[in-house]
Amino acid sequence: MSAVVVWAETTEGRLKKPTLEALTAGRKWATTLGEPLWAVVIGDKLSENIPDLIAEYGAEKLIRILSPEFSTFIPNAYARALAALIREKNVSYVVIPQTYDGRALAPLASIWANAALFSGITTIPEKQAELWVARRICYSNKGLEWIGTAHLPLIITLKANSIIPEKSPYSLTIEDFSFRPPVEDLRAKPVGVEKVSTDKVPLTEAEIVVSAGRGLKGPENWTIVEELAKVLGAATACSKPVADVGWRPHHEHVGQTGIQISPNLYIAIGISGAIQHLAGVASSKNILVINSDPEAPFFKAADYGIVGDAFEVVPRLTEAIRRYKEQHSH
Amino acid sequence: MKILCCISHVPDTTTRIQFTADGKALDRSGVTFIINPYDDFVLARAAELKEKNPTGVHVTVLCVGKNGASSTDSVDANLRKALALGLDEAVRIDAEPLDAFFVASQIAAYAQDKGFDLFLFGKESIDYNGSQVPGMVAALLGLPFISYATSIEILNGSAKLTREITGGKELIESPLPLVLSAQKGLAEWRIPNVRGIMQAKSKPLHVIAPLSVSPRVQTLRHEPPPPKGTFKKIEPERIDELVQELANKGLI
Ligand SMILES: Cc1cc2nc3c(=O)[nH]c(=O)nc-3n(C[C@H](O)[C@H](O)[C@H](O)COP(=O)(O)OP(=O)(O)OC[C@H]3O[C@@H](n4cnc5c(N)ncnc54)[C@H](O)[C@@H]3O)c2cc1C
Ligand SMILES: Nc1ncnc2c1ncn2[C@@H]1O[C@H](COP(=O)(O)O)[C@@H](O)[C@H]1O
């Protein structure tokens, strides 16, 4: 008997949202297959609360691959461990969240596990005749693609925000899988991390993103953007020229050459809506555009639009949301 | 030091994407193909390394692809554009890129015995947005893989890199050879000068036959993205109604 295996990415004792999405997808896939759902954690130790969280989201077994070499993410070492598990346990179906680390892990593991790889899909694979079939976004949001494979094992990476995390509690057993990565997989050594913003929601996971462009005229004017983001609990982003001139840090740049995001709500302030910008944000579920030019191309891609001066509209919107939240919280 | 830059051949960023009637493929008519924008970062970084050490660095540019029917769909033309940045030679593996596994297998087979120290890729191609080929090549060759690299410096046969991660960057040290995929930041985009363009015309461009490899994933069909819902224009005076609607939709 086989299983659906989810790579559970843990960060500082938390399960990230993409992992909850992956577990939810894995649970659904396992149920249609009639197979159990296992979660695998690779690391040097396991925080106490992780098993409960994993059980809450539908896993029946937690497989721990613990070794001191796994204290930080090294793609080759983690992939070697995951591939060893897939081979040894005859696993046919694997779900990996499409985070920074997930995207590095999946292609390596696919080769070493001799697996097919569906990357960045937005649906849970379905069996159609001989093939497993899923949908993904291609051409930078300008097209959808249906892909298929008859090759097993099949590894999928799931695009963030494609599946809503749902709890589905199971009772959990824990098993250790012992694996130590060969030294050749430890050649690239992480030697440090520079955090830019720890208090904010990461851009790729955020449900709401407030983004601004050249229309804001200068870096000193970003307070209104930050304040709107704050009342919404949103992440902040920007257009490319704004990052290029240093008004905002590079890691906020979204678009074709920046970060691709698909939040539930994307608010674009003083951004014209160039095709390369849309390439990174057009799969957002809802788009609100605030622009003083009624002809700005972004309105064509928007669900909601306010024609007006950002310096008047944005503070007013922030105030309205604050008022609404005060009235509706107890 | 020998560097291999892998580039993909993609529709221009401003292209309106249309598919063939059966949905199986991109309708290539009238489409201009360019070097994948992330691969431009890689080419620029390779050109910088070459400039610093013209005799000690050799850069090969590689693409797996077939030349299209029109002059705006020529892999060879894009390879020459890359060479015009001051790079040494180009290789085209003459095959349709069937899937990432197929492409990675071709690249790995070509590179296997050539002694490259550095394998440079873009973080993803803007057509299929797969982020798969670089990691697969690293695994096929058994080399360290650094994804989303935003800088690389080489000193005495080993490299210091930074890699983009959620909310920050990670510093990495690795011996060569290694494989990296580039995020914006690796280098500033460059435009070839006239001299470079002239010189590129006489640089070697080898066309080699592909290896027979079965792809693992097939494209069944394409569709345009779902049509946008209705657009609602809101007067600045009626922002409260917008807030109510966003709340009704569960968005805020
Ligand atoms: C290969 C390539 C890749 C690229 N990749 C990216 C990418 O990844 N991401 C990206 O963003 N761009 C990218 N670009 C650049 C892109 O083409 C546009 O130039 C860029 O997105 C424009 O940024 P912007 O909207 O902030 O500025 P502008 O185009 O200058 O627009 C400013 C907008 O602000 C509005 N405005 C002005 N004043 C106000 C006010 N007071 N209140 C409200 N609105 C106001 C204006 O009406 C205008 O619409 C790329 C370009 C190329 C060639
Ligand atoms: N057909 C190809 N030929 C050469 N390199 C490629 C090809 N396709 C993709 N690549 C490289 O792999 C990177 C990531 O592409 P992808 O995995 O398709 O998103 C690109 O930025 C290129 O560096």
XYZ file of C-alpha atoms and ligand atoms in Angstrom:
658
model
C 0.000 0.000 0.000
C 1.165 3.470 -0.792
C 0.284 6.913 0.507
C 0.041 10.555 -0.399
C 2.964 12.344 1.212
C 3.065 16.068 1.973
C 6.339 17.841 2.689
C 5.470 19.943 5.728
C 7.655 23.015 5.772
C 8.182 24.193 9.330
C 9.442 27.622 10.253
C 10.294 28.488 13.816
C 7.860 25.931 15.155
C 5.058 27.011 12.847
C 3.468 25.385 9.851
C 3.324 27.970 7.130
C 0.074 28.649 5.354
C 1.270 27.038 2.098
C 1.847 23.837 4.075
C -1.714 23.949 5.407
C -2.880 24.341 1.810
C -0.691 21.410 0.750
C -2.067 19.252 3.587
C -5.625 20.162 2.589
C -4.916 19.248 -1.049
C -3.136 16.086 0.060
C -6.113 15.085 2.243
C -8.519 15.472 -0.688
C -6.251 13.625 -3.075
C -5.710 10.796 -0.568
C -9.451 10.468 0.011
C -10.200 10.064 -3.712
C -7.385 7.552 -4.001
C -8.429 5.673 -0.874
C -4.901 5.970 0.451
C -3.604 7.370 3.731
C -2.081 10.834 4.071
C 1.377 11.153 5.554
C 3.230 14.323 6.366
C 7.013 14.359 6.359
C 9.057 16.815 8.364
C 12.765 17.154 7.631
C 14.813 18.992 10.234
C 17.114 18.717 13.213
C 14.344 18.725 15.807
C 10.583 18.926 15.938
C 8.653 21.569 17.854
C 6.102 20.095 20.229
C 3.059 21.665 18.640
C 3.747 20.469 15.085
C 2.200 16.961 15.385
C -1.096 18.395 16.645
C -1.220 20.894 13.801
C -0.479 18.215 11.253
C -3.178 15.929 12.645
C -5.668 18.784 12.535
C -5.188 19.143 8.807
C -5.791 15.520 7.961
C -2.531 13.574 8.164
C -2.642 10.074 9.629
C 1.071 9.623 9.999
C 3.930 11.993 10.647
C 7.273 10.826 9.361
C 10.231 12.532 10.979
C 13.536 12.659 9.181
C 15.699 14.226 11.850
C 19.432 14.752 11.682
C 21.740 17.592 12.740
C 22.619 18.303 9.079
C 19.024 19.394 8.496
C 19.164 22.359 10.888
C 18.906 24.733 7.916
C 17.407 24.136 4.502
C 19.952 22.792 2.026
C 18.091 21.854 -1.157
C 20.317 18.935 -2.112
C 20.272 17.367 1.349
C 16.515 17.737 1.839
C 15.788 16.439 -1.661
C 18.021 13.426 -1.120
C 16.093 12.610 2.072
C 12.685 13.048 0.460
C 13.722 10.945 -2.541
C 14.984 8.188 -0.243
C 11.625 8.134 1.538
C 9.702 8.035 -1.750
C 11.755 5.122 -3.009
C 11.892 3.105 0.173
C 8.190 3.431 1.002
C 7.055 3.143 -2.603
C 5.284 6.467 -2.444
C 3.434 7.423 -5.644
C 2.019 10.863 -4.839
C 3.817 13.791 -3.243
C 2.625 17.325 -2.522
C 5.078 20.193 -1.988
C 4.021 23.774 -1.228
C 5.370 26.139 -3.879
C 7.369 28.325 -1.510
C 10.968 29.444 -2.025
C 12.262 26.251 -0.483
C 9.570 24.052 -2.041
C 10.504 25.252 -5.505
C 14.140 24.370 -4.909
C 13.325 20.992 -3.394
C 10.823 19.679 -5.947
C 12.930 19.478 -9.134
C 15.880 17.864 -7.326
C 13.640 15.321 -5.602
C 11.844 14.552 -8.873
C 15.105 13.477 -10.490
C 16.385 11.440 -7.567
C 13.017 9.769 -7.013
C 12.573 9.188 -10.739
C 9.286 11.081 -10.573
C 7.205 13.272 -12.874
C 6.802 16.846 -11.660
C 3.738 19.092 -11.999
C 4.881 22.545 -11.019
C 2.721 25.363 -9.691
C -0.632 23.699 -10.279
C -3.852 25.287 -9.054
C -6.088 22.176 -8.972
C -5.758 18.804 -7.282
C -4.824 16.221 -9.952
C -7.707 14.192 -11.363
C -7.551 10.860 -13.119
C -8.737 11.091 -16.725
C -8.424 7.766 -18.513
C -4.754 6.775 -18.140
C -3.548 10.205 -17.127
C -3.287 12.352 -14.033
C -4.409 15.805 -15.119
C -4.126 19.224 -13.478
C -4.347 22.864 -14.406
C -1.693 25.524 -14.054
C -1.135 29.133 -14.973
C 1.311 29.824 -17.795
C 2.541 32.713 -19.931
C 2.727 34.893 -16.828
C -1.031 34.847 -16.175
C -1.928 35.205 -19.846
C -2.925 31.576 -20.255
C -4.031 28.392 -18.525
C -2.517 25.040 -19.307
C -3.840 21.537 -18.683
C -1.042 19.050 -18.183
C -1.079 15.285 -17.873
C 1.135 12.373 -17.035
C 0.950 8.610 -16.733
C 4.318 8.523 -14.982
C 4.499 7.608 -11.293
C 5.685 8.689 -8.783
C 4.110 12.089 -9.356
C 5.290 15.117 -7.379
C 3.142 18.246 -7.462
C 3.896 21.739 -6.241
C 0.848 23.749 -5.406
C 0.631 27.446 -6.205
C -0.010 29.537 -3.088
C -3.615 30.609 -2.437
C -5.115 28.048 -4.848
C -6.722 25.967 -2.137
C -8.365 27.164 1.050
C -6.934 25.383 4.109
C -9.574 23.196 5.768
C -9.286 21.346 9.034
C -10.005 17.642 8.978
C -8.738 16.093 12.207
C -7.269 12.575 12.222
C -5.438 10.708 14.907
C -1.779 10.682 14.218
C 0.962 8.125 14.519
C 4.593 9.163 14.453
C 7.377 7.280 12.743
C 11.062 8.004 12.380
C 12.774 7.506 9.060
C 16.470 7.506 9.555
C 18.511 9.139 6.851
C 21.757 11.061 6.890
C 22.674 13.048 3.820
C 25.977 12.187 2.147
C 28.634 14.902 2.520
C 28.501 15.723 -1.176
C 24.974 17.050 -0.638
C 26.209 19.447 2.030
C 28.688 21.327 -0.147
C 26.601 24.510 -0.405
C 26.542 25.848 3.151
C 24.102 28.432 4.434
C 26.232 30.753 6.569
C 23.705 33.356 7.650
C 20.396 35.063 7.098
C 19.558 38.724 6.740
C 15.946 39.377 7.616
C 14.390 42.443 6.117
C 11.005 42.497 7.734
C 9.997 40.087 10.415
C 6.840 41.776 11.625
C 5.116 41.799 8.249
C 3.147 39.153 6.393
C 5.375 37.586 3.703
C 4.322 38.839 0.274
C 3.859 35.423 -1.295
C 1.583 34.200 1.484
C -0.422 37.362 2.084
C -4.173 37.325 1.516
C -4.218 41.066 0.950
C -1.470 43.049 -0.749
C -1.327 46.842 -0.924
C 0.959 47.954 -3.720
C 2.011 51.341 -5.026
C 3.868 52.764 -7.997
C 5.422 55.852 -9.436
C 2.162 57.748 -8.929
C 3.191 58.239 -5.292
C 5.962 60.628 -6.410
C 8.533 59.794 -3.742
C 9.506 57.401 -0.937
C 8.459 59.867 1.744
C 4.834 59.407 0.654
C 4.638 55.714 1.504
C 3.132 56.303 4.953
C -0.369 56.272 3.466
C 0.371 52.906 1.857
C 1.799 51.475 5.072
C -1.196 52.674 7.044
C -3.693 51.118 4.676
C -1.700 47.878 4.790
C -1.689 48.017 8.561
C -5.459 48.263 9.034
C -5.897 45.424 6.577
C -3.124 43.218 7.973
C -1.753 43.246 4.444
C 1.697 42.907 2.909
C 3.121 45.797 0.898
C 4.462 45.629 -2.642
C 5.559 48.001 -5.400
C 6.108 48.334 -9.140
C 9.509 47.768 -10.720
C 10.601 51.391 -11.341
C 9.902 52.203 -7.710
C 12.285 49.458 -6.576
C 14.807 50.344 -9.278
C 15.201 53.909 -8.018
C 15.361 52.706 -4.441
C 12.109 54.180 -3.129
C 11.240 50.702 -1.905
C 13.310 47.565 -1.257
C 13.772 45.098 -4.140
C 11.990 42.304 -2.358
C 8.722 44.233 -2.686
C 8.862 44.391 -6.481
C 6.051 42.384 -8.081
C 5.538 41.549 -11.739
C 7.093 39.644 -14.563
C 10.625 40.138 -13.275
C 9.696 40.415 -9.614
C 7.605 38.278 -7.339
C 4.430 36.662 -8.656
C 1.520 36.758 -6.277
C -2.129 35.771 -6.231
C -3.692 37.223 -3.087
C -7.442 37.404 -2.486
C -7.294 41.178 -2.763
C -4.682 43.263 -4.556
C -4.883 47.027 -4.126
C -2.871 48.962 -6.737
C -2.222 52.620 -6.005
C -0.687 54.922 -8.620
C 0.389 52.010 -10.804
C -0.382 52.305 -14.520
C -0.917 48.570 -15.092
C 1.802 47.813 -17.654
C 1.595 44.315 -19.057
C 4.796 43.281 -17.234
C 3.311 44.417 -13.943
C 0.056 42.543 -14.596
C 2.075 39.415 -15.377
C 2.861 39.128 -11.684
C -0.474 40.069 -10.169
C -3.270 39.287 -12.641
C -4.150 36.004 -10.944
C -5.179 37.900 -7.804
C -8.775 36.980 -7.007
C -9.909 40.618 -6.666
C -8.192 43.777 -7.822
C -8.898 47.316 -6.635
C -7.202 50.080 -8.605
C -6.745 53.630 -7.378
C -5.450 55.943 -10.096
C -5.956 59.602 -11.011
C -6.030 58.824 -14.717
C -9.374 57.320 -15.823
C -7.585 55.914 -18.887
C -4.958 53.997 -16.878
C -4.735 50.491 -18.409
C -4.941 48.874 -14.968
C -8.692 49.607 -14.796
C -9.229 47.046 -17.585
C -7.852 44.308 -15.327
C -9.632 45.515 -12.193
C -12.755 44.422 -10.334
C -13.067 47.739 -8.530
C -11.694 51.099 -9.479
C -11.539 54.499 -7.875
C -10.557 57.384 -10.123
C -8.933 59.947 -7.896
C -5.835 61.357 -6.312
C -4.145 58.721 -4.179
C -3.227 61.304 -1.565
C -6.941 61.928 -0.933
C -8.442 58.523 -1.683
C -6.049 56.270 0.226
C -6.330 57.974 3.657
C -10.084 58.052 3.172
C -10.178 54.330 2.404
C -7.959 53.568 5.402
C -10.280 55.562 7.634
C -13.404 53.840 6.243
C -11.905 50.393 6.834
C -10.804 51.341 10.344
C -14.316 52.570 11.107
C -15.867 49.418 9.660
C -13.548 47.184 11.680
C -14.261 49.052 14.890
C -18.005 48.723 14.374
C -17.764 45.025 13.614
C -15.374 43.842 16.282
C -16.312 43.062 19.805
C 36.847 29.125 -15.317
C 34.223 27.689 -17.672
C 30.687 29.033 -17.445
C 27.537 27.627 -19.038
C 24.579 30.016 -19.376
C 21.286 28.371 -20.312
C 18.697 30.584 -21.937
C 15.153 29.971 -23.027
C 13.387 31.461 -26.016
C 10.094 33.083 -24.985
C 7.406 35.417 -26.370
C 8.142 39.099 -25.864
C 6.765 40.366 -22.554
C 4.170 42.573 -24.262
C 2.793 39.836 -26.544
C -0.914 39.079 -26.527
C -1.011 35.350 -26.008
C -3.200 33.288 -28.352
C -3.359 29.550 -28.804
C -3.801 27.336 -31.857
C -7.374 26.209 -32.632
C -6.898 22.852 -30.888
C -5.401 24.621 -27.862
C -2.327 22.398 -27.962
C 0.238 25.112 -28.576
C 0.982 28.779 -28.674
C -0.029 30.480 -31.917
C 3.423 31.703 -32.916
C 2.375 33.811 -35.892
C 3.356 37.438 -35.491
C 4.966 36.788 -32.095
C 8.437 38.179 -31.396
C 10.592 35.860 -29.319
C 13.159 37.178 -26.879
C 15.701 35.867 -24.409
C 13.866 35.055 -21.176
C 14.249 38.213 -18.992
C 15.709 36.275 -16.026
C 18.311 34.787 -18.340
C 19.369 38.336 -19.252
C 20.526 38.748 -15.631
C 22.606 35.610 -15.998
C 24.163 36.727 -19.283
C 24.997 40.103 -17.765
C 26.693 38.466 -14.750
C 28.666 36.147 -17.023
C 29.742 39.150 -19.130
C 30.928 40.943 -15.967
C 32.995 37.936 -14.883
C 34.437 37.667 -18.390
C 35.347 41.373 -18.454
C 37.238 41.085 -15.198
C 39.269 38.174 -16.488
C 39.077 38.005 -20.305
C 41.569 35.193 -20.793
C 40.686 33.148 -17.718
C 36.936 32.968 -18.238
C 35.170 31.151 -21.068
C 31.405 31.480 -21.424
C 29.146 29.167 -23.433
C 25.502 30.041 -24.045
C 23.078 27.190 -24.625
C 19.458 26.864 -25.695
C 17.377 23.784 -26.384
C 15.085 24.812 -29.216
C 14.249 24.886 -32.877
C 14.274 27.999 -35.027
C 10.735 29.076 -35.881
C 9.392 29.927 -39.305
C 9.769 33.701 -39.050
C 12.807 35.896 -38.457
C 11.296 37.090 -35.142
C 11.228 33.469 -33.894
C 14.883 32.529 -34.264
C 16.763 30.831 -31.443
C 19.990 31.395 -33.354
C 19.330 35.144 -33.468
C 18.833 35.202 -29.706
C 21.998 33.179 -29.158
C 23.895 35.723 -31.264
C 22.397 38.523 -29.167
C 23.764 36.795 -26.091
C 27.187 36.414 -27.726
C 27.133 40.141 -28.505
C 27.527 40.800 -24.772
C 31.107 39.548 -25.140
C 30.546 35.833 -24.518
C 32.533 33.146 -26.321
C 30.435 30.499 -28.030
C 26.899 29.282 -28.440
C 25.254 25.891 -28.605
C 21.784 25.070 -29.840
C 20.426 21.619 -29.142
C 18.098 21.171 -32.064
C 14.857 19.943 -30.486
C 11.443 21.214 -29.394
C 11.599 21.644 -25.602
C 9.006 18.954 -24.794
C 8.987 19.304 -21.011
C 11.382 20.378 -18.266
C 12.723 16.859 -17.773
C 13.475 16.593 -21.489
C 15.266 19.965 -21.545
C 17.235 19.266 -18.368
C 18.313 15.864 -19.683
C 19.622 17.459 -22.882
C 21.569 20.105 -20.963
C 23.010 17.593 -18.499
C 24.060 15.211 -21.266
C 25.780 18.024 -23.150
C 27.561 19.376 -20.068
C 28.517 16.059 -18.495
C 32.142 15.855 -19.648
C 32.887 19.504 -20.458
C 34.263 20.594 -17.091
C 32.002 23.622 -16.479
C 32.581 25.340 -13.142
C 29.430 27.395 -13.096
C 25.969 26.664 -14.460
C 23.826 29.769 -14.667
C 20.056 29.688 -15.205
C 17.147 32.080 -14.799
C 14.766 31.409 -11.913
C 11.956 30.616 -14.324
C 11.016 31.009 -17.938
C 8.161 33.415 -18.512
C 6.318 31.044 -20.864
C 5.743 27.975 -18.733
C 6.831 29.536 -15.444
C 7.987 26.144 -14.271
C 11.097 26.812 -12.158
C 12.122 23.252 -12.868
C 14.970 23.004 -15.363
C 17.823 24.388 -13.191
C 17.162 22.103 -10.206
C 16.753 19.094 -12.477
C 20.113 19.792 -14.138
C 21.745 20.100 -10.698
C 20.286 16.759 -9.651
C 21.222 15.021 -12.903
C 24.828 16.219 -12.526
C 24.915 15.787 -8.724
C 25.889 19.426 -8.124
C 24.926 21.904 -5.371
C 21.858 23.933 -6.319
C 21.281 27.521 -5.218
C 17.876 28.839 -6.253
C 16.744 32.467 -6.547
C 20.321 33.729 -6.310
C 20.609 37.519 -6.087
C 24.413 37.730 -6.114
C 27.487 35.625 -6.697
C 31.151 36.409 -6.104
C 33.919 33.944 -6.948
C 37.160 33.701 -5.009
C 39.775 30.951 -5.242
C 37.525 28.286 -6.674
C 34.625 28.834 -4.350
C 31.606 31.079 -4.369
C 29.770 33.382 -1.986
C 26.136 33.820 -2.889
C 22.956 35.382 -1.600
C 19.613 33.752 -2.144
C 16.147 35.261 -1.804
C 14.013 33.698 0.927
C 10.725 34.691 2.541
C 11.255 38.046 4.217
C 14.972 38.340 3.601
C 18.050 36.775 2.115
C 20.287 33.882 2.939
C 24.070 33.902 2.599
C 25.593 30.771 1.128
C 29.123 29.503 0.536
C 29.759 26.756 -1.938
C 32.671 25.205 -3.767
C 32.536 25.065 -7.579
C 31.093 23.570 -9.653
C 27.598 24.694 -8.770
C 24.246 25.399 -10.382
C 22.316 28.580 -9.686
C 19.029 30.056 -10.815
C 18.952 33.835 -10.929
C 16.515 36.269 -9.380
C 16.592 39.960 -10.230
C 19.624 41.531 -8.579
C 22.260 39.106 -9.847
C 23.413 41.825 -12.273
C 22.080 44.842 -14.118
C 20.618 44.097 -17.548
C 22.992 44.940 -20.403
C 22.426 45.988 -23.986
C 25.022 44.845 -26.530
C 27.012 47.566 -28.283
C 27.655 47.742 -32.031
C 31.122 46.280 -31.703
C 29.780 43.334 -29.749
C 27.074 42.739 -32.335
C 29.622 42.761 -35.180
C 31.958 40.379 -33.345
C 29.127 38.000 -32.468
C 28.514 37.313 -36.157
C 31.731 35.340 -36.473
C 31.653 33.548 -33.121
C 31.020 29.788 -33.132
C 27.389 28.597 -32.903
C 27.225 24.814 -32.774
C 23.979 23.079 -33.617
C 23.899 19.618 -32.112
C 21.437 16.762 -32.337
C 19.337 15.953 -29.280
C 19.475 12.794 -27.222
C 16.416 10.612 -27.345
C 14.587 11.204 -24.031
C 10.917 10.585 -23.205
C 9.236 13.571 -21.605
C 7.325 12.853 -18.404
C 4.678 15.559 -18.582
C 2.600 16.499 -21.608
C 0.570 19.577 -22.371
C -3.005 18.543 -23.082
C -4.451 21.937 -23.977
C -4.384 25.644 -23.229
C -7.149 28.092 -22.496
C -7.285 31.840 -22.166
C -7.543 32.964 -18.529
C -11.113 33.176 -17.193
C -12.854 36.410 -18.185
C -12.776 39.138 -15.567
C -15.939 39.664 -13.574
C -17.834 42.885 -13.984
C -15.918 46.043 -13.282
C -17.303 48.429 -10.694
C -16.323 52.045 -10.678
C -16.575 53.651 -7.253
C -16.866 57.383 -6.642
C -14.422 58.562 -3.974
C -17.429 59.837 -1.965
C -18.903 56.341 -1.734
C -15.953 54.508 -0.268
C -18.057 53.171 2.608
C -20.128 51.164 0.130
C -16.954 49.656 -1.303
C -15.758 48.701 2.177
C -19.130 47.059 2.859
C -18.954 45.098 -0.387
C -15.394 43.921 0.292
C -16.518 42.832 3.731
C -19.567 41.008 2.317
C -17.231 39.088 0.034
C -15.164 38.123 3.055
C -12.136 39.939 1.722
C -11.438 42.229 4.657
C 11.280 43.172 -19.687
C 10.528 44.071 -18.746
C 10.166 43.558 -17.510
C 9.457 44.375 -16.604
N 9.083 43.820 -15.407
C 8.315 44.563 -14.574
C 7.843 44.025 -13.339
O 8.168 42.878 -12.972
N 7.048 44.782 -12.552
C 6.686 46.065 -12.879
O 5.946 46.687 -12.113
N 7.127 46.607 -14.029
C 7.930 45.898 -14.870
N 8.386 46.488 -16.022
C 8.127 47.930 -16.231
C 6.733 48.221 -16.758
O 6.741 48.122 -18.156
C 6.278 49.645 -16.357
O 7.224 50.572 -16.808
C 6.086 49.831 -14.852
O 5.271 48.794 -14.322
C 5.453 51.174 -14.547
O 5.446 51.423 -13.165
P 4.368 52.381 -12.492
O 3.017 51.920 -12.866
O 4.704 52.483 -11.066
O 4.707 53.798 -13.143
P 3.988 54.617 -14.280
O 3.791 53.817 -15.500
O 4.728 55.889 -14.378
O 2.546 54.879 -13.703
C 2.246 55.740 -12.650
C 0.742 55.785 -12.518
O 0.392 56.565 -11.403
C -0.740 57.356 -11.730
N -0.726 58.536 -10.851
C 0.061 59.630 -10.920
N -0.215 60.469 -9.910
C -1.200 59.901 -9.184
C -1.903 60.296 -8.009
N -1.643 61.424 -7.375
N -2.853 59.468 -7.548
C -3.130 58.289 -8.181
N -2.491 57.877 -9.270
C -1.533 58.676 -9.776
C -0.581 57.676 -13.190
O -1.847 57.953 -13.776
C 0.034 56.385 -13.726
O -0.977 55.477 -14.172
C 9.121 45.711 -16.934
C 9.499 46.209 -18.178
C 10.197 45.419 -19.084
C 10.582 45.998 -20.402
N 14.750 25.295 -23.718
C 15.699 25.718 -22.853
N 17.007 25.768 -23.225
C 17.960 26.184 -22.355
N 17.692 26.580 -21.105
C 16.417 26.561 -20.686
C 15.351 26.129 -21.528
N 14.195 26.217 -20.830
C 14.516 26.695 -19.604
N 15.853 26.911 -19.506
C 16.596 27.475 -18.371
O 15.922 27.133 -17.163
C 15.472 28.326 -16.493
C 14.168 28.063 -15.789
O 13.213 27.670 -16.731
P 11.881 26.880 -16.352
O 12.286 25.719 -15.532
O 11.319 26.499 -17.689
O 11.012 27.861 -15.618
C 15.431 29.387 -17.582
O 15.546 30.673 -17.012
C 16.647 28.984 -18.426
O 17.839 29.408 -17.787
